[in-house]
Amino acid sequence: MLLLGGVLGRSLSFFYDRRLQQTAEATKTEVDDIILYALGRPGVLLGIVFRAIAGQRILSPAEPLRTVLNASVEIPVVLTVAWIAVRLTDGLIDTYLVEYVERTETKLDDELVPIVSRITNIAIVSIAGVVILDSLGYDVTAVIASLGVAGVAIAFASRKTMADIFGGAHILTTKPFLIDDIVDVDGTTGTAESIGLRTTRIREFDGRLITLPNSTIANAEVRNISSEPT
């Protein structure tokens, strides 16, 4: 079985390196290239796991050693699947989402891309963690419940952040002013230097740089001096 696992691992590696990559390079779509990228390095770990499974089948250990060995095999499998999922989502985001936002004129979507990638990766890792805890015999129901409570607490604490993000979206979609416009926001007058995901920076005429939360601007009286008739 160990020999079979080694042969299988080498065969899969050869098939991946030669046949699949050649086929992917010959196609016009980039999806197959992304999938092969996701399976690349994790495939080495899968080969090791296959050998471990083969060795466990040969040894046929008694309890409780069998439980320990089962967990020691399941954990690498879960980690490998999570690794593949992270690489797959990163590849899709880098290939399609980044390419899309580079064609747009707004800066908000440029800042949203890394946030989407981070949230996706956190979700994948969290799911993998719950599966690993389940394989170790922990009560995942209690873990999920605690994660739910933590999620509520995080959501409550991040209300201001979300308000700023929606404020930034409001500014970039309604466009009360653009970068380099001279604006007055509730008494703060100057040149709009940047409109970010959470804040907007205004350079006053005396050189001071004022950073305002986007939620404040969204609820403020904004005067675009540059757009006024001369």
Short mmCIF file of C-alpha atoms in Angstrom, two decimals, residues 31-134:
data_model
loop_
_atom_site.label_atom_id
_atom_site.label_comp_id
_atom_site.label_asym_id
_atom_site.label_seq_id
_atom_site.Cartn_x
_atom_site.Cartn_y
_atom_site.Cartn_z
CA VAL A 31 -10.46 29.15 -15.18
CA ASP A 32 -8.54 25.92 -15.77
CA ASP A 33 -5.24 27.75 -15.15
CA ILE A 34 -6.61 29.03 -11.84
CA ILE A 35 -7.76 25.55 -10.83
CA LEU A 36 -4.35 24.08 -11.65
CA TYR A 37 -2.69 26.88 -9.68
CA ALA A 38 -4.93 26.08 -6.70
CA LEU A 39 -4.09 22.37 -6.88
CA GLY A 40 -0.35 22.87 -7.44
CA ARG A 41 1.48 22.93 -4.10
CA PRO A 42 -1.35 21.39 -2.05
CA GLY A 43 -1.02 18.33 -4.30
CA VAL A 44 2.30 17.54 -2.62
CA LEU A 45 0.59 17.49 0.76
CA LEU A 46 -2.17 15.29 -0.62
CA GLY A 47 0.46 12.78 -1.73
CA ILE A 48 1.81 12.65 1.82
CA VAL A 49 -1.70 12.18 3.19
CA PHE A 50 -2.35 9.31 0.76
CA ARG A 51 0.76 7.56 2.05
CA ALA A 52 -0.30 8.13 5.66
CA ILE A 53 -3.71 6.64 4.92
CA ALA A 54 -2.07 3.64 3.25
CA GLY A 55 0.20 3.13 6.25
CA GLN A 56 -2.73 3.32 8.64
CA ARG A 57 -4.61 0.67 6.65
CA ILE A 58 -1.61 -1.64 6.88
CA LEU A 59 -1.06 -1.15 10.61
CA SER A 60 -4.77 -1.41 11.60
CA PRO A 61 -4.09 -0.07 15.11
CA ALA A 62 -6.46 -0.68 18.00
CA GLU A 63 -8.34 1.99 19.95
CA PRO A 64 -7.56 4.61 21.20
CA LEU A 65 -4.57 4.84 18.87
CA ARG A 66 -6.86 4.47 15.87
CA THR A 67 -8.82 7.58 16.89
CA VAL A 68 -5.62 9.58 17.23
CA LEU A 69 -4.35 8.39 13.86
CA ASN A 70 -7.70 9.12 12.20
CA ALA A 71 -7.55 12.68 13.49
CA SER A 72 -3.93 13.02 12.40
CA VAL A 73 -5.01 12.08 8.88
CA GLU A 74 -8.24 14.09 8.77
CA ILE A 75 -6.58 17.32 9.89
CA PRO A 76 -4.08 17.45 6.98
CA VAL A 77 -6.92 16.64 4.58
CA VAL A 78 -9.01 19.54 5.91
CA LEU A 79 -6.02 21.89 5.85
CA THR A 80 -5.22 20.86 2.29
CA VAL A 81 -8.79 21.44 1.11
CA ALA A 82 -8.80 24.84 2.85
CA TRP A 83 -5.46 25.68 1.24
CA ILE A 84 -6.83 24.77 -2.18
CA ALA A 85 -9.98 26.84 -1.54
CA VAL A 86 -7.93 29.89 -0.50
CA ARG A 87 -5.69 29.62 -3.56
CA LEU A 88 -8.72 29.12 -5.79
CA THR A 89 -10.60 32.16 -4.48
CA ASP A 90 -7.44 34.30 -4.57
CA GLY A 91 -6.85 33.25 -8.17
CA LEU A 92 -10.43 34.05 -9.19
CA ILE A 93 -10.32 37.43 -7.43
CA ASP A 94 -6.94 38.36 -8.92
CA THR A 95 -7.95 37.29 -12.41
CA TYR A 96 -11.53 38.51 -12.71
CA LEU A 97 -12.39 40.94 -9.91
CA VAL A 98 -9.13 42.92 -10.06
CA GLU A 99 -9.34 43.05 -13.85
CA TYR A 100 -12.88 44.40 -13.57
CA VAL A 101 -12.13 47.12 -11.01
CA GLU A 102 -9.11 48.30 -12.99
CA ARG A 103 -11.52 49.24 -15.78
CA THR A 104 -13.65 51.40 -13.47
CA GLU A 105 -12.92 54.99 -12.55
CA THR A 106 -13.93 54.86 -8.88
CA LYS A 107 -11.45 54.09 -6.14
CA LEU A 108 -13.97 52.47 -3.80
CA ASP A 109 -13.98 49.13 -5.61
CA ASP A 110 -10.16 49.11 -5.62
CA GLU A 111 -10.24 49.24 -1.83
CA LEU A 112 -13.03 46.68 -1.58
CA VAL A 113 -11.06 43.97 -3.41
CA PRO A 114 -8.58 43.19 -0.59
CA ILE A 115 -11.45 43.30 1.92
CA VAL A 116 -13.45 40.76 -0.10
CA SER A 117 -10.37 38.55 -0.38
CA ARG A 118 -9.66 38.79 3.34
CA ILE A 119 -13.25 38.06 4.37
CA THR A 120 -13.40 35.06 2.03
CA ASN A 121 -10.15 33.64 3.38
CA ILE A 122 -11.27 34.16 6.98
CA ALA A 123 -14.53 32.32 6.23
CA ILE A 124 -12.64 29.39 4.66
CA VAL A 125 -10.20 29.16 7.57
CA SER A 126 -13.05 29.40 10.10
CA ILE A 127 -14.94 26.53 8.45
CA ALA A 128 -11.76 24.46 8.36
CA GLY A 129 -11.18 25.19 12.04
CA VAL A 130 -14.69 24.03 12.97
CA VAL A 131 -14.25 20.81 10.96
CA ILE A 132 -10.90 20.15 12.66
CA LEU A 133 -12.41 20.70 16.10
CA ASP A 134 -15.19 18.27 15.20
#
